[in-house]
mmCIF file of C-alpha atoms and ligand atoms in Angstrom:
data_model
loop_
_atom_site.group_PDB
_atom_site.id
_atom_site.type_symbol
_atom_site.label_atom_id
_atom_site.label_comp_id
_atom_site.label_asym_id
_atom_site.label_seq_id
_atom_site.Cartn_x
_atom_site.Cartn_y
_atom_site.Cartn_z
ATOM 1 C CA MET A 1 -33.123 -2.666 4.390
ATOM 2 C CA HIS A 2 -29.045 -3.127 2.789
ATOM 3 C CA LYS A 3 -26.814 -4.996 3.846
ATOM 4 C CA ILE A 4 -23.330 -3.834 4.167
ATOM 5 C CA LEU A 5 -20.794 -7.097 4.200
ATOM 6 C CA VAL A 6 -17.716 -6.128 5.315
ATOM 7 C CA ALA A 7 -15.195 -9.083 3.484
ATOM 8 C CA THR A 8 -12.017 -8.742 5.019
ATOM 9 C CA GLU A 9 -8.737 -11.588 5.292
ATOM 10 C CA LYS A 10 -6.713 -9.661 7.198
ATOM 11 C CA PRO A 11 -9.346 -8.101 9.899
ATOM 12 C CA PHE A 12 -9.995 -4.227 11.022
ATOM 13 C CA ALA A 13 -8.650 -3.765 14.690
ATOM 14 C CA PRO A 14 -12.244 -4.253 16.353
ATOM 15 C CA VAL A 15 -12.189 -0.668 17.530
ATOM 16 C CA ALA A 16 -12.315 -0.200 13.827
ATOM 17 C CA VAL A 17 -15.752 -2.833 13.847
ATOM 18 C CA LYS A 18 -17.782 -0.665 16.540
ATOM 19 C CA GLY A 19 -16.536 2.426 14.793
ATOM 20 C CA ILE A 20 -17.948 0.484 11.491
ATOM 21 C CA ARG A 21 -21.415 -1.170 13.527
ATOM 22 C CA GLU A 22 -21.830 2.325 14.869
ATOM 23 C CA VAL A 23 -22.070 4.314 10.664
ATOM 24 C CA ILE A 24 -24.266 1.476 9.390
ATOM 25 C CA GLU A 25 -26.859 1.002 12.037
ATOM 26 C CA GLN A 26 -26.846 4.284 12.903
ATOM 27 C CA ALA A 27 -27.879 5.076 8.897
ATOM 28 C CA GLY A 28 -30.750 1.954 9.201
ATOM 29 C CA CYS A 29 -28.892 -0.532 7.841
ATOM 30 C CA GLU A 30 -27.108 -3.536 8.394
ATOM 31 C CA LEU A 31 -23.497 -4.774 8.954
ATOM 32 C CA VAL A 32 -22.406 -8.657 7.660
ATOM 33 C CA LEU A 33 -19.190 -9.729 8.433
ATOM 34 C CA LEU A 34 -16.830 -12.117 7.101
ATOM 35 C CA GLU A 35 -13.229 -11.140 8.877
ATOM 36 C CA LYS A 36 -10.170 -14.480 8.524
ATOM 37 C CA TYR A 37 -12.353 -16.107 5.685
ATOM 38 C CA THR A 38 -9.829 -19.159 4.280
ATOM 39 C CA ASP A 39 -12.077 -20.104 1.493
ATOM 40 C CA ARG A 40 -13.004 -18.405 -1.124
ATOM 41 C CA ALA A 41 -16.382 -20.494 -0.287
ATOM 42 C CA GLN A 42 -17.225 -18.501 2.488
ATOM 43 C CA LEU A 43 -15.978 -14.936 0.521
ATOM 44 C CA LEU A 44 -18.807 -16.104 -2.748
ATOM 45 C CA ALA A 45 -21.337 -16.964 -0.439
ATOM 46 C CA ALA A 46 -21.589 -13.828 2.133
ATOM 47 C CA VAL A 47 -21.656 -11.641 -1.085
ATOM 48 C CA ALA A 48 -25.172 -13.085 -2.519
ATOM 49 C CA ASP A 49 -27.253 -10.505 -0.963
ATOM 50 C CA ALA A 50 -25.224 -7.680 -0.485
ATOM 51 C CA ASP A 51 -25.414 -4.225 -1.357
ATOM 52 C CA ALA A 52 -22.515 -2.997 -0.629
ATOM 53 C CA LEU A 53 -18.788 -3.987 0.166
ATOM 54 C CA ILE A 54 -16.002 -3.160 2.128
ATOM 55 C CA VAL A 55 -12.620 -4.723 1.641
ATOM 56 C CA ARG A 56 -9.877 -4.498 2.268
ATOM 57 C CA SER A 57 -6.858 -6.510 -0.108
ATOM 58 C CA ASP A 58 -9.923 -9.196 -0.268
ATOM 59 C CA LYS A 59 -9.454 -10.241 -4.484
ATOM 60 C CA ILE A 60 -12.537 -9.599 -6.357
ATOM 61 C CA ASP A 61 -12.718 -10.538 -9.377
ATOM 62 C CA ALA A 62 -14.808 -11.347 -11.863
ATOM 63 C CA GLU A 63 -15.898 -14.171 -10.302
ATOM 64 C CA VAL A 64 -17.356 -12.486 -6.612
ATOM 65 C CA ILE A 65 -18.935 -9.430 -8.382
ATOM 66 C CA ALA A 66 -21.258 -11.809 -10.632
ATOM 67 C CA ALA A 67 -22.244 -14.177 -7.461
ATOM 68 C CA ALA A 68 -23.194 -10.274 -6.645
ATOM 69 C CA PRO A 69 -26.361 -9.648 -8.065
ATOM 70 C CA ARG A 70 -27.001 -7.209 -5.244
ATOM 71 C CA LEU A 71 -25.082 -5.295 -4.985
ATOM 72 C CA LYS A 72 -24.123 -1.623 -5.952
ATOM 73 C CA VAL A 73 -20.680 -0.416 -4.450
ATOM 74 C CA ILE A 74 -17.909 -1.848 -3.396
ATOM 75 C CA VAL A 75 -15.302 0.114 -0.892
ATOM 76 C CA ARG A 76 -12.062 -0.138 -0.788
ATOM 77 C CA ALA A 77 -10.984 0.580 2.879
ATOM 78 C CA GLY A 78 -7.453 1.536 2.095
ATOM 79 C CA ALA A 79 -5.625 3.267 -1.865
ATOM 80 C CA GLY A 80 -4.613 0.342 -4.381
ATOM 81 C CA TYR A 81 -7.081 -1.509 -5.615
ATOM 82 C CA ASP A 82 -5.517 -3.406 -8.529
ATOM 83 C CA ASN A 83 -7.182 -6.325 -5.581
ATOM 84 C CA ILE A 84 -10.467 -5.567 -8.274
ATOM 85 C CA ASP A 85 -11.880 -5.602 -10.965
ATOM 86 C CA LEU A 86 -12.845 -2.727 -11.869
ATOM 87 C CA LYS A 87 -13.632 -3.497 -15.550
ATOM 88 C CA ALA A 88 -16.645 -6.655 -14.171
ATOM 89 C CA ALA A 89 -17.159 -3.894 -11.634
ATOM 90 C CA SER A 90 -18.441 -1.002 -14.763
ATOM 91 C CA GLU A 91 -19.554 -3.714 -16.088
ATOM 92 C CA HIS A 92 -22.749 -4.490 -13.540
ATOM 93 C CA ASN A 93 -22.455 -0.703 -13.252
ATOM 94 C CA ILE A 94 -21.544 -1.045 -9.115
ATOM 95 C CA VAL A 95 -19.283 1.909 -8.500
ATOM 96 C CA VAL A 96 -15.539 1.812 -7.215
ATOM 97 C CA GLU A 97 -13.987 3.433 -4.499
ATOM 98 C CA ASN A 98 -11.191 3.616 -2.823
ATOM 99 C CA THR A 99 -10.276 5.955 0.705
ATOM 100 C CA PRO A 100 -7.684 7.525 -0.511
ATOM 101 C CA GLY A 101 -4.966 9.050 2.610
ATOM 102 C CA GLN A 102 -6.547 7.661 5.810
ATOM 103 C CA ASN A 103 -4.091 5.031 6.625
ATOM 104 C CA SER A 104 -1.032 7.203 4.865
ATOM 105 C CA ASN A 105 0.703 8.028 7.968
ATOM 106 C CA ALA A 106 0.713 4.468 9.400
ATOM 107 C CA VAL A 107 2.180 3.403 5.871
ATOM 108 C CA ALA A 108 4.698 6.820 6.284
ATOM 109 C CA GLU A 109 5.531 5.877 10.032
ATOM 110 C CA LEU A 110 6.723 1.581 8.478
ATOM 111 C CA VAL A 111 8.795 2.795 5.718
ATOM 112 C CA PHE A 112 10.824 4.303 8.495
ATOM 113 C CA GLY A 113 10.829 1.509 11.774
ATOM 114 C CA MET A 114 11.993 -0.129 8.645
ATOM 115 C CA THR A 115 14.719 1.958 6.933
ATOM 116 C CA VAL A 116 16.049 2.589 10.587
ATOM 117 C CA MET A 117 16.194 -1.622 10.898
ATOM 118 C CA ALA A 118 18.249 -1.272 6.989
ATOM 119 C CA ALA A 119 20.968 0.916 7.229
ATOM 120 C CA ARG A 120 21.760 -1.107 11.681
ATOM 121 C CA ASN A 121 22.118 -3.927 9.518
ATOM 122 C CA MET A 122 18.649 -5.933 11.249
ATOM 123 C CA TYR A 123 19.551 -4.708 14.975
ATOM 124 C CA ASN A 124 23.019 -7.130 14.828
ATOM 125 C CA GLY A 125 24.888 -4.847 17.299
ATOM 126 C CA THR A 126 26.731 -4.668 14.134
ATOM 127 C CA SER A 127 27.937 -1.077 12.892
ATOM 128 C CA GLY A 128 25.431 0.732 10.389
ATOM 129 C CA PHE A 129 24.731 4.196 9.490
ATOM 130 C CA GLU A 130 22.678 7.012 10.394
ATOM 131 C CA LEU A 131 19.478 8.740 8.111
ATOM 132 C CA LYS A 132 20.716 12.542 9.032
ATOM 133 C CA ASP A 133 22.182 14.293 6.288
ATOM 134 C CA LYS A 134 21.207 11.233 3.691
ATOM 135 C CA LYS A 135 20.285 11.767 0.878
ATOM 136 C CA LEU A 136 16.360 10.243 0.288
ATOM 137 C CA GLY A 137 14.417 10.036 -2.655
ATOM 138 C CA ILE A 138 10.340 9.706 -2.720
ATOM 139 C CA GLN A 139 9.132 7.584 -6.287
ATOM 140 C CA ALA A 140 4.701 8.819 -6.201
ATOM 141 C CA PHE A 141 4.433 11.617 -4.603
ATOM 142 C CA GLY A 142 1.060 11.038 -3.122
ATOM 143 C CA GLN A 143 -0.586 10.552 -0.068
ATOM 144 C CA VAL A 144 1.809 8.648 1.950
ATOM 145 C CA GLY A 145 5.203 9.770 -0.833
ATOM 146 C CA ARG A 146 4.666 13.504 1.208
ATOM 147 C CA ASN A 147 4.173 11.934 4.555
ATOM 148 C CA VAL A 148 6.993 10.231 3.858
ATOM 149 C CA ALA A 149 8.467 13.181 3.651
ATOM 150 C CA ARG A 150 7.850 15.048 6.329
ATOM 151 C CA ILE A 151 8.814 12.875 8.270
ATOM 152 C CA ALA A 152 12.217 12.327 6.982
ATOM 153 C CA LYS A 153 12.582 15.870 7.510
ATOM 154 C CA GLY A 154 12.298 14.921 10.959
ATOM 155 C CA PHE A 155 16.118 12.709 10.507
ATOM 156 C CA GLY A 156 16.655 15.391 9.026
ATOM 157 C CA MET A 157 17.218 13.777 4.734
ATOM 158 C CA THR A 158 17.603 15.578 1.593
ATOM 159 C CA ILE A 159 14.759 14.744 -0.169
ATOM 160 C CA GLU A 160 13.632 13.826 -3.384
ATOM 161 C CA ALA A 161 10.248 12.928 -5.368
ATOM 162 C CA LEU A 162 9.357 11.461 -9.050
ATOM 163 C CA ASP A 163 6.177 12.390 -9.999
ATOM 164 C CA PRO A 164 5.426 12.962 -14.052
ATOM 165 C CA TYR A 165 1.602 12.325 -12.595
ATOM 166 C CA CYS A 166 2.553 16.105 -8.951
ATOM 167 C CA PRO A 167 2.957 19.348 -9.876
ATOM 168 C CA ASP A 168 6.286 20.494 -9.134
ATOM 169 C CA GLU A 169 5.479 23.492 -7.083
ATOM 170 C CA VAL A 170 3.561 20.143 -5.097
ATOM 171 C CA LEU A 171 7.033 19.469 -3.692
ATOM 172 C CA THR A 172 8.932 22.057 -3.630
ATOM 173 C CA ASP A 173 6.325 23.259 -1.545
ATOM 174 C CA ALA A 174 6.909 20.414 0.928
ATOM 175 C CA GLY A 175 11.038 21.282 0.440
ATOM 176 C CA VAL A 176 11.312 17.862 -1.575
ATOM 177 C CA THR A 177 13.765 18.489 -5.573
ATOM 178 C CA PRO A 178 11.698 17.969 -8.658
ATOM 179 C CA VAL A 179 13.608 14.909 -10.111
ATOM 180 C CA HIS A 180 12.147 14.082 -13.628
ATOM 181 C CA ASP A 181 14.573 10.898 -14.631
ATOM 182 C CA ILE A 182 14.124 8.002 -12.090
ATOM 183 C CA LYS A 183 17.885 6.741 -12.965
ATOM 184 C CA ALA A 184 18.086 9.714 -11.743
ATOM 185 C CA LEU A 185 16.649 8.935 -8.896
ATOM 186 C CA TYR A 186 17.569 5.523 -8.097
ATOM 187 C CA SER A 187 21.193 6.836 -8.667
ATOM 188 C CA GLY A 188 21.569 9.176 -7.311
ATOM 189 C CA ASN A 189 20.148 8.571 -3.695
ATOM 190 C CA GLN A 190 21.113 6.491 -0.652
ATOM 191 C CA PHE A 191 18.245 5.608 0.296
ATOM 192 C CA VAL A 192 14.053 5.131 -1.991
ATOM 193 C CA SER A 193 11.018 4.578 -1.055
ATOM 194 C CA ILE A 194 8.114 3.070 -3.503
ATOM 195 C CA HIS A 195 4.808 4.210 -3.268
ATOM 196 C CA ILE A 196 3.627 3.710 -7.233
ATOM 197 C CA PRO A 197 1.314 1.480 -7.511
ATOM 198 C CA ALA A 198 0.451 -1.980 -8.779
ATOM 199 C CA THR A 199 -0.326 -0.940 -12.781
ATOM 200 C CA PRO A 200 -0.166 -3.093 -16.026
ATOM 201 C CA GLU A 201 2.220 0.196 -16.582
ATOM 202 C CA THR A 202 4.463 -0.553 -12.756
ATOM 203 C CA ILE A 203 4.186 -3.508 -12.136
ATOM 204 C CA GLY A 204 8.015 -5.407 -12.813
ATOM 205 C CA SER A 205 9.550 -1.414 -13.976
ATOM 206 C CA ILE A 206 12.137 -2.042 -10.394
ATOM 207 C CA GLY A 207 15.197 -3.684 -11.725
ATOM 208 C CA TYR A 208 18.787 -4.218 -11.551
ATOM 209 C CA GLU A 209 19.090 -1.876 -14.432
ATOM 210 C CA LEU A 210 17.832 1.021 -11.772
ATOM 211 C CA ILE A 211 18.702 -1.086 -8.464
ATOM 212 C CA ALA A 212 21.960 -1.777 -9.072
ATOM 213 C CA THR A 213 23.067 1.659 -9.905
ATOM 214 C CA MET A 214 21.921 3.143 -6.295
ATOM 215 C CA PRO A 215 24.352 5.243 -4.606
ATOM 216 C CA LYS A 216 27.388 3.028 -1.713
ATOM 217 C CA ASN A 217 25.184 1.581 1.379
ATOM 218 C CA GLY A 218 21.860 1.975 -0.756
ATOM 219 C CA VAL A 219 18.357 1.325 0.907
ATOM 220 C CA LEU A 220 15.798 0.377 -1.160
ATOM 221 C CA ILE A 221 12.713 0.398 0.936
ATOM 222 C CA ASN A 222 9.129 -0.961 -0.581
ATOM 223 C CA THR A 223 6.292 -0.613 1.406
ATOM 224 C CA ALA A 224 4.020 -0.915 -1.573
ATOM 225 C CA ARG A 225 3.597 -3.392 -4.462
ATOM 226 C CA ARG A 226 5.339 -6.880 -4.442
ATOM 227 C CA GLU A 227 4.858 -6.899 -8.233
ATOM 228 C CA VAL A 228 6.681 -3.743 -8.915
ATOM 229 C CA ILE A 229 9.892 -5.506 -8.814
ATOM 230 C CA ASP A 230 11.605 -6.982 -11.136
ATOM 231 C CA GLU A 231 12.279 -9.456 -8.219
ATOM 232 C CA ASP A 232 14.996 -11.944 -10.661
ATOM 233 C CA GLY A 233 17.347 -8.511 -11.362
ATOM 234 C CA LEU A 234 15.860 -7.369 -7.760
ATOM 235 C CA ALA A 235 17.968 -10.199 -7.346
ATOM 236 C CA ARG A 236 20.863 -10.412 -9.353
ATOM 237 C CA ALA A 237 21.683 -6.115 -8.246
ATOM 238 C CA LEU A 238 21.494 -7.695 -4.420
ATOM 239 C CA ALA A 239 23.908 -10.533 -5.630
ATOM 240 C CA ASP A 240 26.873 -7.929 -7.669
ATOM 241 C CA ARG A 241 26.673 -5.600 -4.474
ATOM 242 C CA SER A 242 26.667 -6.847 -1.119
ATOM 243 C CA ASP A 243 26.526 -3.273 0.274
ATOM 244 C CA LEU A 244 23.085 -2.915 -0.484
ATOM 245 C CA ARG A 245 19.879 -3.723 0.805
ATOM 246 C CA TYR A 246 16.357 -4.304 0.447
ATOM 247 C CA VAL A 247 13.399 -3.701 2.938
ATOM 248 C CA ALA A 248 9.879 -4.397 2.328
ATOM 249 C CA ASP A 249 6.563 -5.154 3.713
ATOM 250 C CA VAL A 250 5.671 -7.279 0.880
ATOM 251 C CA ARG A 251 7.211 -10.511 1.179
ATOM 252 C CA PRO A 252 9.054 -11.334 -2.161
ATOM 253 C CA ASN A 253 8.041 -14.704 -3.893
ATOM 254 C CA ASN A 254 12.031 -14.621 -3.598
ATOM 255 C CA ALA A 255 11.758 -14.224 -0.247
ATOM 256 C CA GLU A 256 13.462 -17.128 1.287
ATOM 257 C CA ALA A 257 16.630 -18.112 -1.651
ATOM 258 C CA LEU A 258 17.100 -13.231 -0.710
ATOM 259 C CA GLU A 259 17.104 -14.003 2.631
ATOM 260 C CA GLN A 260 19.620 -17.406 2.538
ATOM 261 C CA ALA A 261 21.628 -15.257 0.032
ATOM 262 C CA CYS A 262 21.517 -12.039 1.563
ATOM 263 C CA PRO A 263 21.716 -12.494 5.353
ATOM 264 C CA GLY A 264 21.456 -9.261 7.299
ATOM 265 C CA ARG A 265 20.256 -7.267 4.260
ATOM 266 C CA VAL A 266 16.795 -8.155 3.426
ATOM 267 C CA PHE A 267 14.131 -7.903 5.593
ATOM 268 C CA PHE A 268 11.265 -8.619 4.939
ATOM 269 C CA THR A 269 7.702 -8.533 6.689
ATOM 270 C CA PRO A 270 6.008 -12.116 7.736
ATOM 271 C CA LYS A 271 1.732 -9.885 5.967
ATOM 272 C CA LYS A 272 0.919 -7.156 5.063
ATOM 273 C CA MET A 273 1.738 -4.502 7.466
ATOM 274 C CA GLY A 274 1.319 -0.639 7.049
ATOM 275 C CA ALA A 275 -1.894 -0.507 6.825
ATOM 276 C CA GLN A 276 -1.961 -2.281 10.974
ATOM 277 C CA THR A 277 -2.438 0.350 13.623
ATOM 278 C CA ALA A 278 -5.644 1.364 15.090
ATOM 279 C CA GLU A 279 -5.266 4.461 14.203
ATOM 280 C CA ALA A 280 -5.513 3.224 10.169
ATOM 281 C CA ASN A 281 -8.236 0.973 10.880
ATOM 282 C CA ILE A 282 -10.391 3.543 12.550
ATOM 283 C CA ASN A 283 -10.091 6.665 9.548
ATOM 284 C CA ALA A 284 -10.631 3.928 6.976
ATOM 285 C CA GLY A 285 -13.165 1.721 7.643
ATOM 286 C CA LEU A 286 -14.773 4.683 9.099
ATOM 287 C CA ALA A 287 -14.290 6.556 5.954
ATOM 288 C CA ALA A 288 -15.304 3.529 3.387
ATOM 289 C CA ALA A 289 -18.204 2.999 6.025
ATOM 290 C CA ARG A 290 -19.475 6.312 5.976
ATOM 291 C CA GLN A 291 -18.687 6.271 2.398
ATOM 292 C CA SER A 292 -20.752 3.152 1.612
ATOM 293 C CA VAL A 293 -24.181 4.630 2.846
ATOM 294 C CA ALA A 294 -23.402 8.043 1.396
ATOM 295 C CA PHE A 295 -23.522 5.905 -2.563
ATOM 296 C CA LEU A 296 -26.542 3.452 -0.943
ATOM 297 C CA LEU A 297 -28.622 6.569 0.762
ATOM 298 C CA GLU A 298 -27.617 9.745 -1.352
ATOM 299 C CA GLY A 299 -26.340 8.580 -4.661
ATOM 300 C CA ILE A 300 -22.761 10.112 -3.588
ATOM 301 C CA ASP A 301 -19.222 8.530 -5.559
ATOM 302 C CA ARG A 302 -16.968 11.592 -4.350
ATOM 303 C CA PHE A 303 -13.888 9.038 -4.647
ATOM 304 C CA ARG A 304 -15.475 7.104 -7.086
ATOM 305 C CA VAL A 305 -12.069 4.984 -9.338
ATOM 306 C CA ASN A 306 -14.344 3.214 -12.481
HETATM 307 C C1 LIG B 401 -3.188 0.242 0.725
HETATM 308 O O1 LIG B 401 -3.452 -0.021 -0.463
HETATM 309 O O2 LIG B 401 -4.611 1.064 1.027
HETATM 310 C C2 LIG B 401 -2.391 -0.156 1.421
HETATM 311 O O3 LIG B 401 -1.194 -1.342 0.917
HETATM 312 C C3 LIG B 401 -2.733 -1.201 2.503
HETATM 313 O O4 LIG B 401 -3.983 -2.758 2.324
HETATM 314 P P1 LIG B 401 -4.577 -2.980 3.887
HETATM 315 O O5 LIG B 401 -6.159 -2.491 4.263
HETATM 316 O O6 LIG B 401 -4.791 -5.452 2.876
HETATM 317 O O7 LIG B 401 -3.251 -2.960 4.308
#
């Protein structure tokens, strides 16, 4: 019987786990659950006899892969797969998949939860500003970026987006103006929402030169990855410009220094929680379970990323 290990340091909602179990057991496979593990040794032991592995942001590096001799497929229940060593997986003939789009609405809704909070001075009682008629720049028009654009229209915002991998027509069809220069995106939009993945090209790519050019009362929203920000550059921009705000679902390494230096202008969730809704957990978790089963039983690898 195929063993499918769900290893989640940050667990899915119980209702999602119930659905995952049903999908796996109905397919005649066995679910092994490793939730909230605190020690990497637990993960290394659990993968030893797993045929499939479902994870979230859990770090799956060469050591974990080497400890999993039976492993055939890893499914990242989510969009970003920067936590998985694709090279090591490929070297061991392990297929890696993600579940694109399944948690994107949850992340997009959090963008606006944090945007309104920033515009209202972190709810400190003083007068802030509204989103209506303001300009929003979306950096990357993938599944999350598209949901952000949809919601932004409801707020009455004007929307621009930058995405070199997406045809302009996709943006214009969504009522979004394409921008082809990152400097123009940052200098032309009071609100900028980041949705790029963490790759060697994007890591540290957003720094002082971009952030410091944002219009008056600029708000930078990062629900993507901590690593894409040049944190020293961010700190300098916030120091130079007392009107700028930064809100992130990914606590920066210099979070405490920023909180002290910029009270009321920065906010960070304690743990990444963009995808922490029952709906997103159900969508991504069940998709991951179905994809694992489909690969193990039928060799289907539609969402393969390696
Ligand atoms: C993703 O890449 O899908 C999101 O960042 C959510 O990640 P999580 O599953 O760790 O919450």
